Amino acid sequence: METMSEVLRRTALIEAESHRKMLDLCWAFRAQLEHIQPRLSPADYSYAEALKTFLLRARGV
């Protein structure tokens, strides 16, 4: 049977790994936006720029 400290440690490790995966996905999505952004309409270009800014700020989430 696990102690409470073991459960907390395991939970913290799982949360850290999930956070890392989320950041990896954010950076991958941002890179895709960079790639397609030149081909977008002006309105979509602005939307992509806002998304990229959001993803940059989300790094600390």
PDB file of N, CA and C in Angstrom:
ATOM      1  N   MET A   1       0.847  -1.179   0.000  1.00  0.00           N
ATOM      2  CA  MET A   1       0.000   0.000   0.000  1.00  0.00           C
ATOM      3  C   MET A   1       0.897   1.248   0.000  1.00  0.00           C
ATOM      4  N   GLU A   2       0.571   2.193  -0.874  1.00  0.00           N
ATOM      5  CA  GLU A   2       1.369   3.409  -0.987  1.00  0.00           C
ATOM      6  C   GLU A   2       1.086   4.370   0.162  1.00  0.00           C
ATOM      7  N   THR A   3       2.135   5.053   0.561  1.00  0.00           N
ATOM      8  CA  THR A   3       1.938   6.100   1.560  1.00  0.00           C
ATOM      9  C   THR A   3       1.471   7.361   0.846  1.00  0.00           C
ATOM     10  N   MET A   4       0.981   8.315   1.623  1.00  0.00           N
ATOM     11  CA  MET A   4       0.492   9.564   1.059  1.00  0.00           C
ATOM     12  C   MET A   4       1.609  10.316   0.344  1.00  0.00           C
ATOM     13  N   SER A   5       2.812  10.300   0.883  1.00  0.00           N
ATOM     14  CA  SER A   5       3.914  11.004   0.233  1.00  0.00           C
ATOM     15  C   SER A   5       4.282  10.354  -1.106  1.00  0.00           C
ATOM     16  N   GLU A   6       4.178   9.025  -1.189  1.00  0.00           N
ATOM     17  CA  GLU A   6       4.442   8.355  -2.458  1.00  0.00           C
ATOM     18  C   GLU A   6       3.392   8.714  -3.504  1.00  0.00           C
ATOM     19  N   VAL A   7       2.143   8.778  -3.079  1.00  0.00           N
ATOM     20  CA  VAL A   7       1.052   9.156  -3.980  1.00  0.00           C
ATOM     21  C   VAL A   7       1.252  10.591  -4.459  1.00  0.00           C
ATOM     22  N   LEU A   8       1.597  11.492  -3.560  1.00  0.00           N
ATOM     23  CA  LEU A   8       1.826  12.890  -3.929  1.00  0.00           C
ATOM     24  C   LEU A   8       3.009  13.034  -4.880  1.00  0.00           C
ATOM     25  N   ARG A   9       4.061  12.289  -4.633  1.00  0.00           N
ATOM     26  CA  ARG A   9       5.235  12.336  -5.503  1.00  0.00           C
ATOM     27  C   ARG A   9       4.900  11.811  -6.890  1.00  0.00           C
ATOM     28  N   ARG A  10       4.180  10.703  -6.952  1.00  0.00           N
ATOM     29  CA  ARG A  10       3.789  10.127  -8.238  1.00  0.00           C
ATOM     30  C   ARG A  10       2.849  11.071  -8.987  1.00  0.00           C
ATOM     31  N   THR A  11       1.929  11.690  -8.262  1.00  0.00           N
ATOM     32  CA  THR A  11       1.012  12.652  -8.876  1.00  0.00           C
ATOM     33  C   THR A  11       1.770  13.852  -9.422  1.00  0.00           C
ATOM     34  N   ALA A  12       2.744  14.348  -8.682  1.00  0.00           N
ATOM     35  CA  ALA A  12       3.543  15.485  -9.138  1.00  0.00           C
ATOM     36  C   ALA A  12       4.329  15.133 -10.399  1.00  0.00           C
ATOM     37  N   LEU A  13       4.856  13.925 -10.456  1.00  0.00           N
ATOM     38  CA  LEU A  13       5.586  13.485 -11.659  1.00  0.00           C
ATOM     39  C   LEU A  13       4.661  13.402 -12.875  1.00  0.00           C
ATOM     40  N   ILE A  14       3.474  12.879 -12.677  1.00  0.00           N
ATOM     41  CA  ILE A  14       2.509  12.766 -13.770  1.00  0.00           C
ATOM     42  C   ILE A  14       2.093  14.157 -14.252  1.00  0.00           C
ATOM     43  N   GLU A  15       1.861  15.074 -13.320  1.00  0.00           N
ATOM     44  CA  GLU A  15       1.481  16.436 -13.687  1.00  0.00           C
ATOM     45  C   GLU A  15       2.606  17.152 -14.429  1.00  0.00           C
ATOM     46  N   ALA A  16       3.835  16.957 -14.000  1.00  0.00           N
ATOM     47  CA  ALA A  16       4.980  17.584 -14.675  1.00  0.00           C
ATOM     48  C   ALA A  16       5.122  17.050 -16.099  1.00  0.00           C
ATOM     49  N   GLU A  17       4.947  15.757 -16.273  1.00  0.00           N
ATOM     50  CA  GLU A  17       5.029  15.161 -17.606  1.00  0.00           C
ATOM     51  C   GLU A  17       3.895  15.675 -18.497  1.00  0.00           C
ATOM     52  N   SER A  18       2.698  15.790 -17.959  1.00  0.00           N
ATOM     53  CA  SER A  18       1.564  16.317 -18.722  1.00  0.00           C
ATOM     54  C   SER A  18       1.815  17.767 -19.130  1.00  0.00           C
ATOM     55  N   HIS A  19       2.376  18.534 -18.237  1.00  0.00           N
ATOM     56  CA  HIS A  19       2.694  19.940 -18.528  1.00  0.00           C
ATOM     57  C   HIS A  19       3.732  20.022 -19.652  1.00  0.00           C
ATOM     58  N   ARG A  20       4.735  19.190 -19.595  1.00  0.00           N
ATOM     59  CA  ARG A  20       5.764  19.174 -20.637  1.00  0.00           C
ATOM     60  C   ARG A  20       5.156  18.813 -21.988  1.00  0.00           C
ATOM     61  N   LYS A  21       4.277  17.817 -21.995  1.00  0.00           N
ATOM     62  CA  LYS A  21       3.635  17.414 -23.243  1.00  0.00           C
ATOM     63  C   LYS A  21       2.772  18.546 -23.800  1.00  0.00           C
ATOM     64  N   MET A  22       2.063  19.273 -22.923  1.00  0.00           N
ATOM     65  CA  MET A  22       1.244  20.394 -23.363  1.00  0.00           C
ATOM     66  C   MET A  22       2.118  21.474 -23.999  1.00  0.00           C
ATOM     67  N   LEU A  23       3.260  21.767 -23.385  1.00  0.00           N
ATOM     68  CA  LEU A  23       4.167  22.767 -23.944  1.00  0.00           C
ATOM     69  C   LEU A  23       4.720  22.317 -25.296  1.00  0.00           C
ATOM     70  N   ASP A  24       5.048  21.047 -25.416  1.00  0.00           N
ATOM     71  CA  ASP A  24       5.522  20.521 -26.695  1.00  0.00           C
ATOM     72  C   ASP A  24       4.461  20.688 -27.784  1.00  0.00           C
ATOM     73  N   LEU A  25       3.208  20.428 -27.433  1.00  0.00           N
ATOM     74  CA  LEU A  25       2.122  20.597 -28.390  1.00  0.00           C
ATOM     75  C   LEU A  25       1.937  22.062 -28.769  1.00  0.00           C
ATOM     76  N   CYS A  26       2.042  22.966 -27.792  1.00  0.00           N
ATOM     77  CA  CYS A  26       1.931  24.401 -28.063  1.00  0.00           C
ATOM     78  C   CYS A  26       3.008  24.849 -29.044  1.00  0.00           C
ATOM     79  N   TRP A  27       4.238  24.411 -28.816  1.00  0.00           N
ATOM     80  CA  TRP A  27       5.336  24.812 -29.703  1.00  0.00           C
ATOM     81  C   TRP A  27       5.168  24.200 -31.091  1.00  0.00           C
ATOM     82  N   ALA A  28       4.687  22.976 -31.176  1.00  0.00           N
ATOM     83  CA  ALA A  28       4.464  22.344 -32.475  1.00  0.00           C
ATOM     84  C   ALA A  28       3.364  23.074 -33.240  1.00  0.00           C
ATOM     85  N   PHE A  29       2.303  23.442 -32.549  1.00  0.00           N
ATOM     86  CA  PHE A  29       1.214  24.160 -33.189  1.00  0.00           C
ATOM     87  C   PHE A  29       1.674  25.541 -33.640  1.00  0.00           C
ATOM     88  N   ARG A  30       2.468  26.193 -32.821  1.00  0.00           N
ATOM     89  CA  ARG A  30       2.992  27.519 -33.176  1.00  0.00           C
ATOM     90  C   ARG A  30       3.885  27.418 -34.427  1.00  0.00           C
ATOM     91  N   ALA A  31       4.677  26.383 -34.503  1.00  0.00           N
ATOM     92  CA  ALA A  31       5.536  26.190 -35.671  1.00  0.00           C
ATOM     93  C   ALA A  31       4.698  25.967 -36.934  1.00  0.00           C
ATOM     94  N   GLN A  32       3.608  25.229 -36.807  1.00  0.00           N
ATOM     95  CA  GLN A  32       2.726  25.029 -37.950  1.00  0.00           C
ATOM     96  C   GLN A  32       2.099  26.354 -38.388  1.00  0.00           C
ATOM     97  N   LEU A  33       1.713  27.177 -37.427  1.00  0.00           N
ATOM     98  CA  LEU A  33       1.162  28.492 -37.770  1.00  0.00           C
ATOM     99  C   LEU A  33       2.188  29.333 -38.514  1.00  0.00           C
ATOM    100  N   GLU A  34       3.445  29.300 -38.050  1.00  0.00           N
ATOM    101  CA  GLU A  34       4.513  30.041 -38.726  1.00  0.00           C
ATOM    102  C   GLU A  34       4.631  29.598 -40.182  1.00  0.00           C
ATOM    103  N   HIS A  35       4.471  28.314 -40.404  1.00  0.00           N
ATOM    104  CA  HIS A  35       4.637  27.749 -41.743  1.00  0.00           C
ATOM    105  C   HIS A  35       3.506  28.178 -42.691  1.00  0.00           C
ATOM    106  N   ILE A  36       2.266  28.173 -42.214  1.00  0.00           N
ATOM    107  CA  ILE A  36       1.143  28.481 -43.098  1.00  0.00           C
ATOM    108  C   ILE A  36       0.758  29.959 -43.108  1.00  0.00           C
ATOM    109  N   GLN A  37       1.218  30.716 -42.145  1.00  0.00           N
ATOM    110  CA  GLN A  37       0.782  32.099 -41.993  1.00  0.00           C
ATOM    111  C   GLN A  37       0.981  32.955 -43.247  1.00  0.00           C
ATOM    112  N   PRO A  38       2.089  32.840 -43.986  1.00  0.00           N
ATOM    113  CA  PRO A  38       2.254  33.689 -45.180  1.00  0.00           C
ATOM    114  C   PRO A  38       1.170  33.485 -46.241  1.00  0.00           C
ATOM    115  N   ARG A  39       0.518  32.343 -46.245  1.00  0.00           N
ATOM    116  CA  ARG A  39      -0.500  32.053 -47.257  1.00  0.00           C
ATOM    117  C   ARG A  39      -1.911  32.441 -46.812  1.00  0.00           C
ATOM    118  N   LEU A  40      -2.049  33.007 -45.634  1.00  0.00           N
ATOM    119  CA  LEU A  40      -3.370  33.323 -45.099  1.00  0.00           C
ATOM    120  C   LEU A  40      -3.861  34.691 -45.561  1.00  0.00           C
ATOM    121  N   SER A  41      -5.180  34.852 -45.500  1.00  0.00           N
ATOM    122  CA  SER A  41      -5.773  36.162 -45.764  1.00  0.00           C
ATOM    123  C   SER A  41      -5.363  37.110 -44.637  1.00  0.00           C
ATOM    124  N   PRO A  42      -5.497  38.429 -44.830  1.00  0.00           N
ATOM    125  CA  PRO A  42      -5.128  39.370 -43.763  1.00  0.00           C
ATOM    126  C   PRO A  42      -5.847  39.112 -42.433  1.00  0.00           C
ATOM    127  N   ALA A  43      -7.141  38.786 -42.500  1.00  0.00           N
ATOM    128  CA  ALA A  43      -7.886  38.521 -41.260  1.00  0.00           C
ATOM    129  C   ALA A  43      -7.356  37.261 -40.577  1.00  0.00           C
ATOM    130  N   ASP A  44      -7.153  36.206 -41.364  1.00  0.00           N
ATOM    131  CA  ASP A  44      -6.631  34.960 -40.795  1.00  0.00           C
ATOM    132  C   ASP A  44      -5.195  35.136 -40.310  1.00  0.00           C
ATOM    133  N   TYR A  45      -4.428  35.971 -41.004  1.00  0.00           N
ATOM    134  CA  TYR A  45      -3.054  36.251 -40.579  1.00  0.00           C
ATOM    135  C   TYR A  45      -3.064  36.866 -39.184  1.00  0.00           C
ATOM    136  N   SER A  46      -3.964  37.829 -38.951  1.00  0.00           N
ATOM    137  CA  SER A  46      -4.071  38.472 -37.636  1.00  0.00           C
ATOM    138  C   SER A  46      -4.480  37.465 -36.571  1.00  0.00           C
ATOM    139  N   TYR A  47      -5.406  36.582 -36.929  1.00  0.00           N
ATOM    140  CA  TYR A  47      -5.841  35.543 -36.001  1.00  0.00           C
ATOM    141  C   TYR A  47      -4.681  34.614 -35.649  1.00  0.00           C
ATOM    142  N   ALA A  48      -3.913  34.216 -36.645  1.00  0.00           N
ATOM    143  CA  ALA A  48      -2.754  33.343 -36.408  1.00  0.00           C
ATOM    144  C   ALA A  48      -1.730  34.049 -35.530  1.00  0.00           C
ATOM    145  N   GLU A  49      -1.529  35.344 -35.765  1.00  0.00           N
ATOM    146  CA  GLU A  49      -0.577  36.103 -34.942  1.00  0.00           C
ATOM    147  C   GLU A  49      -1.032  36.141 -33.479  1.00  0.00           C
ATOM    148  N   ALA A  50      -2.325  36.327 -33.267  1.00  0.00           N
ATOM    149  CA  ALA A  50      -2.867  36.322 -31.902  1.00  0.00           C
ATOM    150  C   ALA A  50      -2.692  34.947 -31.256  1.00  0.00           C
ATOM    151  N   LEU A  51      -2.931  33.889 -32.012  1.00  0.00           N
ATOM    152  CA  LEU A  51      -2.731  32.536 -31.480  1.00  0.00           C
ATOM    153  C   LEU A  51      -1.273  32.293 -31.109  1.00  0.00           C
ATOM    154  N   LYS A  52      -0.362  32.729 -31.950  1.00  0.00           N
ATOM    155  CA  LYS A  52       1.062  32.552 -31.648  1.00  0.00           C
ATOM    156  C   LYS A  52       1.442  33.300 -30.377  1.00  0.00           C
ATOM    157  N   THR A  53       0.913  34.511 -30.218  1.00  0.00           N
ATOM    158  CA  THR A  53       1.188  35.281 -29.000  1.00  0.00           C
ATOM    159  C   THR A  53       0.646  34.553 -27.776  1.00  0.00           C
ATOM    160  N   PHE A  54      -0.580  34.034 -27.897  1.00  0.00           N
ATOM    161  CA  PHE A  54      -1.171  33.284 -26.790  1.00  0.00           C
ATOM    162  C   PHE A  54      -0.310  32.079 -26.436  1.00  0.00           C
ATOM    163  N   LEU A  55       0.135  31.352 -27.453  1.00  0.00           N
ATOM    164  CA  LEU A  55       0.940  30.156 -27.198  1.00  0.00           C
ATOM    165  C   LEU A  55       2.275  30.507 -26.546  1.00  0.00           C
ATOM    166  N   LEU A  56       2.842  31.639 -26.919  1.00  0.00           N
ATOM    167  CA  LEU A  56       4.083  32.080 -26.267  1.00  0.00           C
ATOM    168  C   LEU A  56       3.854  32.355 -24.793  1.00  0.00           C
ATOM    169  N   ARG A  57       2.738  32.989 -24.482  1.00  0.00           N
ATOM    170  CA  ARG A  57       2.412  33.300 -23.088  1.00  0.00           C
ATOM    171  C   ARG A  57       2.017  32.054 -22.306  1.00  0.00           C
ATOM    172  N   ALA A  58       1.475  31.069 -22.990  1.00  0.00           N
ATOM    173  CA  ALA A  58       1.016  29.846 -22.330  1.00  0.00           C
ATOM    174  C   ALA A  58       2.175  28.986 -21.836  1.00  0.00           C
ATOM    175  N   ARG A  59       3.386  29.305 -22.253  1.00  0.00           N
ATOM    176  CA  ARG A  59       4.535  28.495 -21.828  1.00  0.00           C
ATOM    177  C   ARG A  59       4.637  28.410 -20.314  1.00  0.00           C
ATOM    178  N   GLY A  60       4.218  29.462 -19.620  1.00  0.00           N
ATOM    179  CA  GLY A  60       4.340  29.476 -18.168  1.00  0.00           C
ATOM    180  C   GLY A  60       3.143  28.877 -17.443  1.00  0.00           C
ATOM    181  N   VAL A  61       2.154  28.404 -18.203  1.00  0.00           N
ATOM    182  CA  VAL A  61       0.946  27.862 -17.572  1.00  0.00           C
ATOM    183  C   VAL A  61       1.276  26.563 -16.861  1.00  0.00           C
TER     184      VAL A  61
END
